[in-house]
Phi, psi and omega in degrees: 000116163291151167335301216285332196260332161336266171001298177303307207283345192268308187283331184285315167318323177274310169320298206279339183266319195280323191296325176257005185274156161292173163295306164294353166262346165296331180284325167321278215290354146300317180281309175263041156255351170267343172339285177329301198260026091290032188062009225252167162239145171324147197268318169289014157258346191272154193273135137298108176093030179226139185282148205210145167238128186235176177193165189145197197224141175308118168262337191201150187206118178209156169251106200220090184327129150271083189083043165091358196201151177328154157207147161247104172264138166244133174268122176277102143263148175224038171087356169233004173174180178262147185207139184235135183273099194254129176256090178312153171074356182260131162271327194196154167222125207295146169103323183282101149210176184275160182109325188259139176284118196216179192228163221163116169230147170167188164256139210270158162189171222251148170209097190086041186066012180243138166296126183218108168272130176240111185059064202274144161292157180218164182221133178251139183242128179340125165310131182127343191087357175285000000 
């Protein structure tokens, strides 16, 4: 058996896997592969009351008042789970829009069974996961 054969077999398995996987499964896998490059923790592994660095794609961005003050909320997805990023007192932030890739750092807390990060430090990333 030549050294090229196992590589070919692995390539064929990868091809079949990509062929039979759904688009959302492939997207989740790609997002998870990007975590190391961003120096991020998978959202699924983020613990309550711990500072974390997360990276992923914004699924939704909405303006939702909290306690009578404006708050910009964005749902970040990294392929393992979602976290809500909330900027209190903000109505809009340039670049924070659905489909945008970003890296965020802050304290993770739980609210109504969902992970939330208030006023995170963030870094916008080029589209395409680079």
